[in-house]
PDB file of C-alpha atoms in Angstrom:
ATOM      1  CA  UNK A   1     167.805 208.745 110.462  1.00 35.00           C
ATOM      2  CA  UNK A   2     169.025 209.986 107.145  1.00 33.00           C
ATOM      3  CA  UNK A   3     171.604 208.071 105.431  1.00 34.00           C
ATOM      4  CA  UNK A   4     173.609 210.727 103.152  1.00 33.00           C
ATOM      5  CA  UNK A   5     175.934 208.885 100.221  1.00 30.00           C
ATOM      6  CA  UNK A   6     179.158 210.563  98.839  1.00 30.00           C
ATOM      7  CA  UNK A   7     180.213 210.186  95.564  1.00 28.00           C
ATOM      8  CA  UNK A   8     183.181 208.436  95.742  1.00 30.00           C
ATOM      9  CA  UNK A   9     187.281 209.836  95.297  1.00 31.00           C
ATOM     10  CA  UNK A  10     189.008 208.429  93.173  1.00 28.00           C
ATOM     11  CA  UNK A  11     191.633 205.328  94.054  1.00 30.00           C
ATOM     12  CA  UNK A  12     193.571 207.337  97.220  1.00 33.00           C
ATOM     13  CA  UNK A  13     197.452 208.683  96.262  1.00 31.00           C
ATOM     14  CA  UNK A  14     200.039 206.221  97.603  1.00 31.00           C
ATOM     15  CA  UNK A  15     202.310 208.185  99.826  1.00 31.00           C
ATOM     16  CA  UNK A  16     205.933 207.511 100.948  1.00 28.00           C
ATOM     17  CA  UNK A  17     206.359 209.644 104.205  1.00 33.00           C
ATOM     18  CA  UNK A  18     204.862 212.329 105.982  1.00 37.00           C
ATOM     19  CA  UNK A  19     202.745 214.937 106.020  1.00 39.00           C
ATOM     20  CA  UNK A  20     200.130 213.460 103.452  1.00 44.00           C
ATOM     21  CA  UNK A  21     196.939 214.658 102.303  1.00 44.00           C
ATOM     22  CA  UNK A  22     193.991 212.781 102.752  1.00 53.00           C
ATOM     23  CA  UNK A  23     190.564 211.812 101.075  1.00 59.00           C
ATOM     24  CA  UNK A  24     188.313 213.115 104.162  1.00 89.00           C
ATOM     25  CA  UNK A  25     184.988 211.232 104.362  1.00 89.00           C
ATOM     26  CA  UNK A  26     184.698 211.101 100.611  1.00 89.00           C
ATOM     27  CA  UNK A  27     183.278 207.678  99.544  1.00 88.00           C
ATOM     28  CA  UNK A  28     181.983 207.009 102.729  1.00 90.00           C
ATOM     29  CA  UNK A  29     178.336 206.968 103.951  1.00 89.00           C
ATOM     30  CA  UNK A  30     177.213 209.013 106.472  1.00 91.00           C
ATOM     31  CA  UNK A  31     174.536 209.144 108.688  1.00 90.00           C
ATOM     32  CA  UNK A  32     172.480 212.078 110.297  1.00 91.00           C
ATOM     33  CA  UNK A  33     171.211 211.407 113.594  1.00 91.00           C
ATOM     34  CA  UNK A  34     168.907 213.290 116.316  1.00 90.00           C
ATOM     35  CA  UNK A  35     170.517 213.719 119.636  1.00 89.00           C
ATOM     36  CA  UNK A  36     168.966 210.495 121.319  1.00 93.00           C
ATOM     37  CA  UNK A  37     170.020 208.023 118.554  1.00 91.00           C
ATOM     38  CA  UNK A  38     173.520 208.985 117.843  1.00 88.00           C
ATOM     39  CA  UNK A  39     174.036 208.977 121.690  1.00 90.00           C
ATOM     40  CA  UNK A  40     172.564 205.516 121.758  1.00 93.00           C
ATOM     41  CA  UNK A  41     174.589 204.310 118.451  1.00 90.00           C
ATOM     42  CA  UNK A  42     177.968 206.109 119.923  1.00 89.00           C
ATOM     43  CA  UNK A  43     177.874 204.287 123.152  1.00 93.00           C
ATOM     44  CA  UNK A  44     177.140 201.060 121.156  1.00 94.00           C
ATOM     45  CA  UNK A  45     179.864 201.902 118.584  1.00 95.00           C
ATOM     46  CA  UNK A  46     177.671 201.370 115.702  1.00 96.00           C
ATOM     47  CA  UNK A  47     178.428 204.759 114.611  1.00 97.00           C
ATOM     48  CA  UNK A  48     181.341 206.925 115.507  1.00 97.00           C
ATOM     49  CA  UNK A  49     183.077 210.324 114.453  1.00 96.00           C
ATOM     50  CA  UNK A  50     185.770 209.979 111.540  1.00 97.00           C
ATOM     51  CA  UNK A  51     187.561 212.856 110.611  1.00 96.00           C
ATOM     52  CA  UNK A  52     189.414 210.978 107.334  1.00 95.00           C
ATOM     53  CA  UNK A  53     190.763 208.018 105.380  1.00 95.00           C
ATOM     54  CA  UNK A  54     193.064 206.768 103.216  1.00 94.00           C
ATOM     55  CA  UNK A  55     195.100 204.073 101.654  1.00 93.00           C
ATOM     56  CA  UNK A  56     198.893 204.159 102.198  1.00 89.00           C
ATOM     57  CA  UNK A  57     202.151 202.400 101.496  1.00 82.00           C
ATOM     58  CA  UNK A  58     205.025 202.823 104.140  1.00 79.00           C
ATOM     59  CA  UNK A  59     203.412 204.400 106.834  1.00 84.00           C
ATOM     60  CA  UNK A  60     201.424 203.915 109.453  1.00 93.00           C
ATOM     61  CA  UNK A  61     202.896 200.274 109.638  1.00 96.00           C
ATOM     62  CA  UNK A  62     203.612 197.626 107.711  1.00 96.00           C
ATOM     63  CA  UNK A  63     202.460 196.741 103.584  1.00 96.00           C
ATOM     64  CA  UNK A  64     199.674 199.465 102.001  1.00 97.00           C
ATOM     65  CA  UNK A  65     196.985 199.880 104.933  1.00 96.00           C
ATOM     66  CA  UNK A  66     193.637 201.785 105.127  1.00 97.00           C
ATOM     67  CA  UNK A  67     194.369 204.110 107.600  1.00 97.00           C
ATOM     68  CA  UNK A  68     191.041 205.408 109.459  1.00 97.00           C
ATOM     69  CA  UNK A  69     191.467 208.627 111.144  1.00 97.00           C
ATOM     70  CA  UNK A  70     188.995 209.143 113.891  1.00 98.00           C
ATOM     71  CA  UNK A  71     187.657 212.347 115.591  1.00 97.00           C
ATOM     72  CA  UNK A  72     189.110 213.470 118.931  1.00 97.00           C
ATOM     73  CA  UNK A  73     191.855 213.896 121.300  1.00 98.00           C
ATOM     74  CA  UNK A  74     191.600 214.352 124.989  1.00 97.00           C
ATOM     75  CA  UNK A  75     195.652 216.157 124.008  1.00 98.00           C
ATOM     76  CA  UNK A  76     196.346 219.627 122.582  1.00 96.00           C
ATOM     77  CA  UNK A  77     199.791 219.153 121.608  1.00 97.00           C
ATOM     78  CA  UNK A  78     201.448 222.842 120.334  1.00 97.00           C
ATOM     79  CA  UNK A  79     203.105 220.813 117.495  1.00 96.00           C
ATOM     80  CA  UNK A  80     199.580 219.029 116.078  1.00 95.00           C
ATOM     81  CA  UNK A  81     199.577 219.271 112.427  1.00 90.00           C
ATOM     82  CA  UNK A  82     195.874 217.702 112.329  1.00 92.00           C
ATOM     83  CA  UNK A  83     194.040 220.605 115.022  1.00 95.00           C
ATOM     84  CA  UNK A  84     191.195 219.774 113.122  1.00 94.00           C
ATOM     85  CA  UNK A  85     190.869 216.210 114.844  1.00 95.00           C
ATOM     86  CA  UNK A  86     191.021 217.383 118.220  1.00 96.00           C
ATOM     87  CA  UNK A  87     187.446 217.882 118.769  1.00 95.00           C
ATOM     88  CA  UNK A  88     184.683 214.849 117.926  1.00 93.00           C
ATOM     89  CA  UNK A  89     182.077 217.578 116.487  1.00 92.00           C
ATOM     90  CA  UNK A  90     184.584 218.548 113.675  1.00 92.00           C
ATOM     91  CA  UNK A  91     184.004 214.293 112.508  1.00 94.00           C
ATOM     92  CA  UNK A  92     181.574 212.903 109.964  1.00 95.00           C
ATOM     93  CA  UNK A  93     179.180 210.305 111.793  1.00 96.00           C
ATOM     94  CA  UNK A  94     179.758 207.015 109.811  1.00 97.00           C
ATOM     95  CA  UNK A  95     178.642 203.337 110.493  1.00 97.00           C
ATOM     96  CA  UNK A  96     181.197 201.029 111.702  1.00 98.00           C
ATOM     97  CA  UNK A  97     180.065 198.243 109.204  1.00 97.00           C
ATOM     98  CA  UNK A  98     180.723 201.610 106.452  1.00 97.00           C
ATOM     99  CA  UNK A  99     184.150 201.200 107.541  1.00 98.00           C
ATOM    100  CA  UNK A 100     184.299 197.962 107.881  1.00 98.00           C
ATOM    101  CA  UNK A 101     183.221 196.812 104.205  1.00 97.00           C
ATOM    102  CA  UNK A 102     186.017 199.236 102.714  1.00 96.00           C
ATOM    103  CA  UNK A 103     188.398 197.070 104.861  1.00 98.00           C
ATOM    104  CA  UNK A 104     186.607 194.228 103.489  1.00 98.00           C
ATOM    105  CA  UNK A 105     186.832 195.619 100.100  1.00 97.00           C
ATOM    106  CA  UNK A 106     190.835 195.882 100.155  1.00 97.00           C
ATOM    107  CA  UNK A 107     191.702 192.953 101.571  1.00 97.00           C
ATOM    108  CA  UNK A 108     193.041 191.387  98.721  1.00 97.00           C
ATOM    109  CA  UNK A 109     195.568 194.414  98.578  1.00 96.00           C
ATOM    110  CA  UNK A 110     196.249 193.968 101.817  1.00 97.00           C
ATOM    111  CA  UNK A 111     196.877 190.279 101.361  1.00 97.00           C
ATOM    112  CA  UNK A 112     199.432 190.844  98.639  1.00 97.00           C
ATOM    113  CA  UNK A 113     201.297 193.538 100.163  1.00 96.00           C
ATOM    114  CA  UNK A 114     201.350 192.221 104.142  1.00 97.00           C
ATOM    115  CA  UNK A 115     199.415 195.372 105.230  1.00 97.00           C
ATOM    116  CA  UNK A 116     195.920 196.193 106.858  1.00 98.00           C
ATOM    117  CA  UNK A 117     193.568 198.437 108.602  1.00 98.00           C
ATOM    118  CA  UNK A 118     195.384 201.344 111.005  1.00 98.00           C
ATOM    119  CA  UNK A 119     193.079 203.005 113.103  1.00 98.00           C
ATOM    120  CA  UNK A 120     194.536 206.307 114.290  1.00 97.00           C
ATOM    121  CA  UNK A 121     193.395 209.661 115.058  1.00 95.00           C
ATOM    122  CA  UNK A 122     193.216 212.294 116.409  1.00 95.00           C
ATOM    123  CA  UNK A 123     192.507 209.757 119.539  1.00 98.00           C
ATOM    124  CA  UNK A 124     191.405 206.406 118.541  1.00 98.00           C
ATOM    125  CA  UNK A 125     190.590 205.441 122.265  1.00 98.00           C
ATOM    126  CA  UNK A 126     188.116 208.531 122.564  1.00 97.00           C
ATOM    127  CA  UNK A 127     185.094 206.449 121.139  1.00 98.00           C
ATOM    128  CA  UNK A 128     186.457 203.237 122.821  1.00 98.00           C
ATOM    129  CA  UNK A 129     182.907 201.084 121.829  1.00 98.00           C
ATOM    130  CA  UNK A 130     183.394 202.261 118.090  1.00 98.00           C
ATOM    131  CA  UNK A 131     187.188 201.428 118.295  1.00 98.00           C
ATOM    132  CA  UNK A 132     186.241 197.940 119.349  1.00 98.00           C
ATOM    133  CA  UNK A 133     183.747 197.252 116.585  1.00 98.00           C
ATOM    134  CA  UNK A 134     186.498 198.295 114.100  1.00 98.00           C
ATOM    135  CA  UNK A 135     189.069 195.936 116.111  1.00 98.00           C
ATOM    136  CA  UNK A 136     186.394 192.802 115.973  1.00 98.00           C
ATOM    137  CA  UNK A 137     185.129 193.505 112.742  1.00 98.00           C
ATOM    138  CA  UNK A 138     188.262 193.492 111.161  1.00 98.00           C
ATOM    139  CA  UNK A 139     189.987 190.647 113.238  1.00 98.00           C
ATOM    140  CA  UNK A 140     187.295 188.319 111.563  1.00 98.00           C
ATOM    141  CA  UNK A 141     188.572 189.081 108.871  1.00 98.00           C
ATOM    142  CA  UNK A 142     191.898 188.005 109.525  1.00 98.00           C
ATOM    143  CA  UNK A 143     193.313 191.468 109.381  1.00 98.00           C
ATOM    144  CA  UNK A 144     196.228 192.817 110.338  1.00 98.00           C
ATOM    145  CA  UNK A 145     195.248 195.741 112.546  1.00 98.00           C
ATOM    146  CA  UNK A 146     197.229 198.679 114.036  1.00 98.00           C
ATOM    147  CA  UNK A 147     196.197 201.163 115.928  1.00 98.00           C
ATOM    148  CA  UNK A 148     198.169 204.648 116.206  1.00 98.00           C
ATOM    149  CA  UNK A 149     197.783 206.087 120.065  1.00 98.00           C
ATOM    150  CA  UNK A 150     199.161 208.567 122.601  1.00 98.00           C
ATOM    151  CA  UNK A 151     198.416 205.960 125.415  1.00 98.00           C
ATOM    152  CA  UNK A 152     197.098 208.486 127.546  1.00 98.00           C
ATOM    153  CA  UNK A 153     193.496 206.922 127.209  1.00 98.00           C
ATOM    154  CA  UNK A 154     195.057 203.898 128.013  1.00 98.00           C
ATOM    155  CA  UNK A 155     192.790 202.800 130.340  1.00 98.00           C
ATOM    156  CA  UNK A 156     189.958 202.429 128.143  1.00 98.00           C
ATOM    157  CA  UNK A 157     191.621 199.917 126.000  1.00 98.00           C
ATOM    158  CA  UNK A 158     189.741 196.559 127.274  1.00 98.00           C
ATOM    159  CA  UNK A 159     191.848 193.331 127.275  1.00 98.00           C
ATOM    160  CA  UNK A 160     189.826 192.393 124.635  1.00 98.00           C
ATOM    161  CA  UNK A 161     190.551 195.164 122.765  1.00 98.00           C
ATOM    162  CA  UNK A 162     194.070 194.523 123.629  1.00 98.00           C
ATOM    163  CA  UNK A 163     193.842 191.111 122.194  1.00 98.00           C
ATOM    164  CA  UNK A 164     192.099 192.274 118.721  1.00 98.00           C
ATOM    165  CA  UNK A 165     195.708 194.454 117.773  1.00 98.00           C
ATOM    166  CA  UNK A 166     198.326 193.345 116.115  1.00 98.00           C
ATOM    167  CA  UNK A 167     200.186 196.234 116.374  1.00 98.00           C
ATOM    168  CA  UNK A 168     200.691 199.806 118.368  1.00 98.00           C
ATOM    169  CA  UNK A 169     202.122 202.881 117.108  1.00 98.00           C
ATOM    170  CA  UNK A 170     203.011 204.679 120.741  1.00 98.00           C
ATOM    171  CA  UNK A 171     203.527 208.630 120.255  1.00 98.00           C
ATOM    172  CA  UNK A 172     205.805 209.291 122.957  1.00 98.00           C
ATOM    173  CA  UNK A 173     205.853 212.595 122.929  1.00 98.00           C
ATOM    174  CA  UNK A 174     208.169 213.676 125.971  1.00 98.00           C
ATOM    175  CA  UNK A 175     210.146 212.256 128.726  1.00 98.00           C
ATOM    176  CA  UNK A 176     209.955 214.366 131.471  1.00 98.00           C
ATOM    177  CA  UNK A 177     206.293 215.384 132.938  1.00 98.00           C
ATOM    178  CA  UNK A 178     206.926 219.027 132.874  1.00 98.00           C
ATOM    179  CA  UNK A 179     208.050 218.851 129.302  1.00 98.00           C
ATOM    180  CA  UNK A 180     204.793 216.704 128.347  1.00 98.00           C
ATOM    181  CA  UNK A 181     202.419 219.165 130.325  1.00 98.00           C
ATOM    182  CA  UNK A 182     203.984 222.033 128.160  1.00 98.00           C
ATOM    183  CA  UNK A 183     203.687 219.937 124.812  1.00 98.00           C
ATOM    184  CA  UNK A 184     200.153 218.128 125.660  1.00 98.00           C
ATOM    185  CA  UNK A 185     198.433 219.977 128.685  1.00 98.00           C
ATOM    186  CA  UNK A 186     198.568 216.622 129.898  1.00 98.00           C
ATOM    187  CA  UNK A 187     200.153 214.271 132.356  1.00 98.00           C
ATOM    188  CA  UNK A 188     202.647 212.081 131.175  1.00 98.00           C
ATOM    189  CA  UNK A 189     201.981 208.931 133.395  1.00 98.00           C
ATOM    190  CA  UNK A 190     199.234 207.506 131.614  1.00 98.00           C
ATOM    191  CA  UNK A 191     201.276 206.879 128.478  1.00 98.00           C
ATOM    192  CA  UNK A 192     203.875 205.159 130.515  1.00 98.00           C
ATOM    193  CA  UNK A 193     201.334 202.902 132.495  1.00 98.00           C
ATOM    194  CA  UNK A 194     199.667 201.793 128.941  1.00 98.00           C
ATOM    195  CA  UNK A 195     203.430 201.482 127.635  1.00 98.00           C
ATOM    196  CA  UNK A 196     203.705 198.848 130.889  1.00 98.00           C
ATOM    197  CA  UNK A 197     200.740 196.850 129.342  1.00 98.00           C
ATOM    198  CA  UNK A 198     201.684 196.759 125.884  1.00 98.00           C
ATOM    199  CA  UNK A 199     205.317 195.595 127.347  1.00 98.00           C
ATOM    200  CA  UNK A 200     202.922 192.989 129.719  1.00 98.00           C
ATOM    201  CA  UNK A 201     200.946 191.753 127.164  1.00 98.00           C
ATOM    202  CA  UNK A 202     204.032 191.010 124.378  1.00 98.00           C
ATOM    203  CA  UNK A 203     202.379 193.198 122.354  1.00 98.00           C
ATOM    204  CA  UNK A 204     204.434 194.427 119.159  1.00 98.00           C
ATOM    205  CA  UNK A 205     205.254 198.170 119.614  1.00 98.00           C
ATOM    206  CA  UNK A 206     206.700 200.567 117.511  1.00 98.00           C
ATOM    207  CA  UNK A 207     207.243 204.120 119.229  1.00 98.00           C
ATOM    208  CA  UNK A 208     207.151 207.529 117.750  1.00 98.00           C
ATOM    209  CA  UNK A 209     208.622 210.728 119.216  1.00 98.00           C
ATOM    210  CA  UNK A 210     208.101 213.768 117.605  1.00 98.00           C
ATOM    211  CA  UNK A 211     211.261 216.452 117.404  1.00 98.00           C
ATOM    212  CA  UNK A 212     210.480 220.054 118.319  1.00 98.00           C
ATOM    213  CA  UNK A 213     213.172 221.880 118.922  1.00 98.00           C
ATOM    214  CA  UNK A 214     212.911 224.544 121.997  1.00 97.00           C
ATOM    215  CA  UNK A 215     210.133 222.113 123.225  1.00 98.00           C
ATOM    216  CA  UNK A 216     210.989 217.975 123.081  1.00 98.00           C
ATOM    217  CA  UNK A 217     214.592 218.517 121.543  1.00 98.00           C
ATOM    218  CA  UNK A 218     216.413 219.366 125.306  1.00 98.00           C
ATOM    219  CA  UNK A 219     218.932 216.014 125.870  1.00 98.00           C
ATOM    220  CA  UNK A 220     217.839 214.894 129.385  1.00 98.00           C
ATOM    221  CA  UNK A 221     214.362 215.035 127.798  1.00 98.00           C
ATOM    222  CA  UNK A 222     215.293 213.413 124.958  1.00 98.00           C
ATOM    223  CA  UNK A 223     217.231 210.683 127.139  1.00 98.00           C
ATOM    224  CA  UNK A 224     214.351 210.173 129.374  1.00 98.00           C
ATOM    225  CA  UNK A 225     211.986 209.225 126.090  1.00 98.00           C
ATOM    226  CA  UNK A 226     215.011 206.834 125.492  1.00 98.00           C
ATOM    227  CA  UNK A 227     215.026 205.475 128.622  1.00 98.00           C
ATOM    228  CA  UNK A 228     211.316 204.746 128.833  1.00 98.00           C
ATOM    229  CA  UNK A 229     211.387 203.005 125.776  1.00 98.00           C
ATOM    230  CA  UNK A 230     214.165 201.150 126.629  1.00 98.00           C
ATOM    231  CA  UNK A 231     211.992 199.520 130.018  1.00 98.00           C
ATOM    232  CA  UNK A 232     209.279 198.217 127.122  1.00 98.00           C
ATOM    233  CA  UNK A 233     211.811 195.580 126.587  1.00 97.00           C
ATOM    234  CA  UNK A 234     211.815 193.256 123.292  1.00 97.00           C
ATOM    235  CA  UNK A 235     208.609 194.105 122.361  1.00 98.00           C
ATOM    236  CA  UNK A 236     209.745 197.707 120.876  1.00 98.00           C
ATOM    237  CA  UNK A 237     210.624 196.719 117.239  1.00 98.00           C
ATOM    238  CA  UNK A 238     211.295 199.947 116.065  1.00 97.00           C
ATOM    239  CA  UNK A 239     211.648 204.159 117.402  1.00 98.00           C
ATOM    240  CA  UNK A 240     210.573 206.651 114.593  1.00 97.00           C
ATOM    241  CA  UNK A 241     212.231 210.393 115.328  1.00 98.00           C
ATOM    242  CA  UNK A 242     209.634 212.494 113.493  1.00 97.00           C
ATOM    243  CA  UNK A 243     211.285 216.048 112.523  1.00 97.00           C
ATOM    244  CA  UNK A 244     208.694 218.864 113.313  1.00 97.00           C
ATOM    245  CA  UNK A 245     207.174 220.887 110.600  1.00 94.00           C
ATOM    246  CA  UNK A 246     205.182 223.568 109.836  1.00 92.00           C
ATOM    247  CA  UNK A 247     203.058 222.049 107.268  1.00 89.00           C
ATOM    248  CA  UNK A 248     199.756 222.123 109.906  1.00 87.00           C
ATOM    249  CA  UNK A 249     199.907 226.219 111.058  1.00 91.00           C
ATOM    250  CA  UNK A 250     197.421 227.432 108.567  1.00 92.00           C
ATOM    251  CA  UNK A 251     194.551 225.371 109.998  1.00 93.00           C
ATOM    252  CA  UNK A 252     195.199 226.527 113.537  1.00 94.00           C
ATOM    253  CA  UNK A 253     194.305 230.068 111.944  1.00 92.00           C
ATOM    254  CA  UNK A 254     191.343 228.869 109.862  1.00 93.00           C
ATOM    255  CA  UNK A 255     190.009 227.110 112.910  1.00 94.00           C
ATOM    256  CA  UNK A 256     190.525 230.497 115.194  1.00 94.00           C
ATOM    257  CA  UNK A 257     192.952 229.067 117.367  1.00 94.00           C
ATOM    258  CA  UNK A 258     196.040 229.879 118.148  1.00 94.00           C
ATOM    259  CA  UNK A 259     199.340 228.268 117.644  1.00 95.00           C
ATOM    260  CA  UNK A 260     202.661 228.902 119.846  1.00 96.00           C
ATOM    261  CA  UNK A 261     205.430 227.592 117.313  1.00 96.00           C
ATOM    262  CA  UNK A 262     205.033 230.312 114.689  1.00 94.00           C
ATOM    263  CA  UNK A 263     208.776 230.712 115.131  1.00 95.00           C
ATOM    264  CA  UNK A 264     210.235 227.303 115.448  1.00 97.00           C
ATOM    265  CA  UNK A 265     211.947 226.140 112.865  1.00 96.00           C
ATOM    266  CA  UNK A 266     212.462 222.719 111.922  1.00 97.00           C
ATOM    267  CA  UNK A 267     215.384 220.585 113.424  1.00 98.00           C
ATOM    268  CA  UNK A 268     218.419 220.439 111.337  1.00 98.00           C
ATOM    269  CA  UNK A 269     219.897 217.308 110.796  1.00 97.00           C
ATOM    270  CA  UNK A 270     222.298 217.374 112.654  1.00 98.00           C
ATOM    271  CA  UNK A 271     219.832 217.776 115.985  1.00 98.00           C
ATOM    272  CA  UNK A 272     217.675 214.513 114.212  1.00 98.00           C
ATOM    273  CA  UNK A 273     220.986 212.845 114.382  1.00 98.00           C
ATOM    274  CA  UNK A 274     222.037 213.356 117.646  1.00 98.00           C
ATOM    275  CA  UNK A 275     218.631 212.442 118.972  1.00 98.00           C
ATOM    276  CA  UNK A 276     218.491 209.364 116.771  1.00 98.00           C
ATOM    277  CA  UNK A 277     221.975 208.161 118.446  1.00 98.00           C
ATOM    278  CA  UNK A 278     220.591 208.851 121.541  1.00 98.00           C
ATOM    279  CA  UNK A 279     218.285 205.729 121.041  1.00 98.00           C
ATOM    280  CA  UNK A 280     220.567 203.978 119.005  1.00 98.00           C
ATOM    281  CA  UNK A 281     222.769 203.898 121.626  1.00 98.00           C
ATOM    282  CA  UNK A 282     220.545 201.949 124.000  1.00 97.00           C
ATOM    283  CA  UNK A 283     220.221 199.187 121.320  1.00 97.00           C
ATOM    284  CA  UNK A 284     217.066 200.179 119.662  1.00 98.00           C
ATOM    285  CA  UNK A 285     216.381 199.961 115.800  1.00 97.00           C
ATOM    286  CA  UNK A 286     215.706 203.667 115.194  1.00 97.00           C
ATOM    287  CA  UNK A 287     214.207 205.260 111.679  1.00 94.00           C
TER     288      UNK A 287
END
């Protein structure tokens, strides 16, 4: 095993709101691994594949929070501003405990400001045993921990995994299962099942649901998010309406693939309003 040491970034940019740039691996240590003993340290979750990091205010949940952005996603949403995470191979192998001393390291920032580690993705539940490291790790720590997911991978969130978050940011990112097939190339029940555990468990939920129009921005679709969220009950604190941009369609060139939306256009805001009532009107706190 070699153990390869960045030089550190500087102190990460405090960002206000989406898109942001991030720090990618720099600071962190890395490891380089034959095939037999990352295998072995991935299905312990010693190691896993992290695509970038960085410390934030406003986002991502509550207070300033190191937000870890892992390698991944079982989804290939048209709209993914991040392509780049979608496959584990494009990740930097780091340690958990790497991780897990920065977390250690800012938790007198996180102490003063109410925030904490956010584990997000890509997928966070692709490397479920490295997920659950993080989760323990920084639980005894007394950490605040969130963790950012589509829910489709649901089922390899553990009870005790469960237990370990404070917090879930569910993307919601259609209503209707054709419309989700189109957006994803996946099923939409999965999302809705895990949605029935957070609601199950009491656990604190704040959903996201991103606005493309020609793709998520059609009213009965938009209505069906609305009515999903609205059968999580009380534990729904919050729905985010995230306006679609084209801030990500250069990487799906660099990275040879290609992207569908070249022609969409961001909704106006008008459209982010009347999909914004749309929740509102069901009694949810909408942002």
């Amino acid at each position: 095993m070699t153990t390869q040491v960045h030089e550190a970034a500087p102190w990460p940019a405090v960002h206000l709101g989406l898109p942001r740039s991030r720090s990618g691996t720099a600071g962190l240590t890395s490891v380089e691994l034959d095939h037999a003993a990352k295998m072995a340290a991935v299905r312990s979750g010693s190691v896993g594949s992290v695509h970038s990091w960085e410390l934030v205010t406003a986002v991502d949940g509550p207070g300033t929070r190191l937000t870890v952005f892992l390698a991944g996603c079982p989804l290939q949403c048209l709209y993914c501003h991040n392509p780049d995470t979608m496959q584990m191979r494009r990740g930097t192998d780091v340690p958990a405990d790497e991780i897990l001393a920065r977390v250690a390291r800012y938790r007198p920032v996180f102490k003063a400001t109410g925030g904490g580690l956010t584990i997000s993705g890509g997928e966070p539940l692709m490397q479920p045993a490295y997920l659950a490291r993080l989760l323990r790790g920084a639980k005894a720590m007394d950490v605040h921990i969130t963790v950012d997911t589509s829910g489709f991978l649901g089922s390899q969130c553990t009870d005790a995994m469960l237990a370990d978050i404070d917090l879930v940011l569910l993307d919601i990112k259609s209503g209707l299962p054709d419309t989700y097939r189109r957006a994803t190339g996946r099923a939409l029940q999965p999302t809705l099942d895990f949605g029935a555990r957070l609601r199950d468990a009491g656990k604190r939920t704040w959903v996201r649901f991103v606005l493309v129009p020609g793709l998520t921005d059609a009213p009965e679709n938009v209505e069906a998010v609305a009515d999903h969220v609205v059968k999580l009950g009380s534990v729904v604190e919050r729905v985010e309406v995230l306006p679609f941009h084209q801030m990500g369609r250069d990487k799906w060139d660099e990275l040879g693939m290609r992207y569908q939306l070249d022609e969409t256009q961001p909704p106006t805001p008008e459209l982010i309003e009347r999909v914004r009532a749309t929740f509102r009107d069901r009694g949810l706190s909408v942002f």
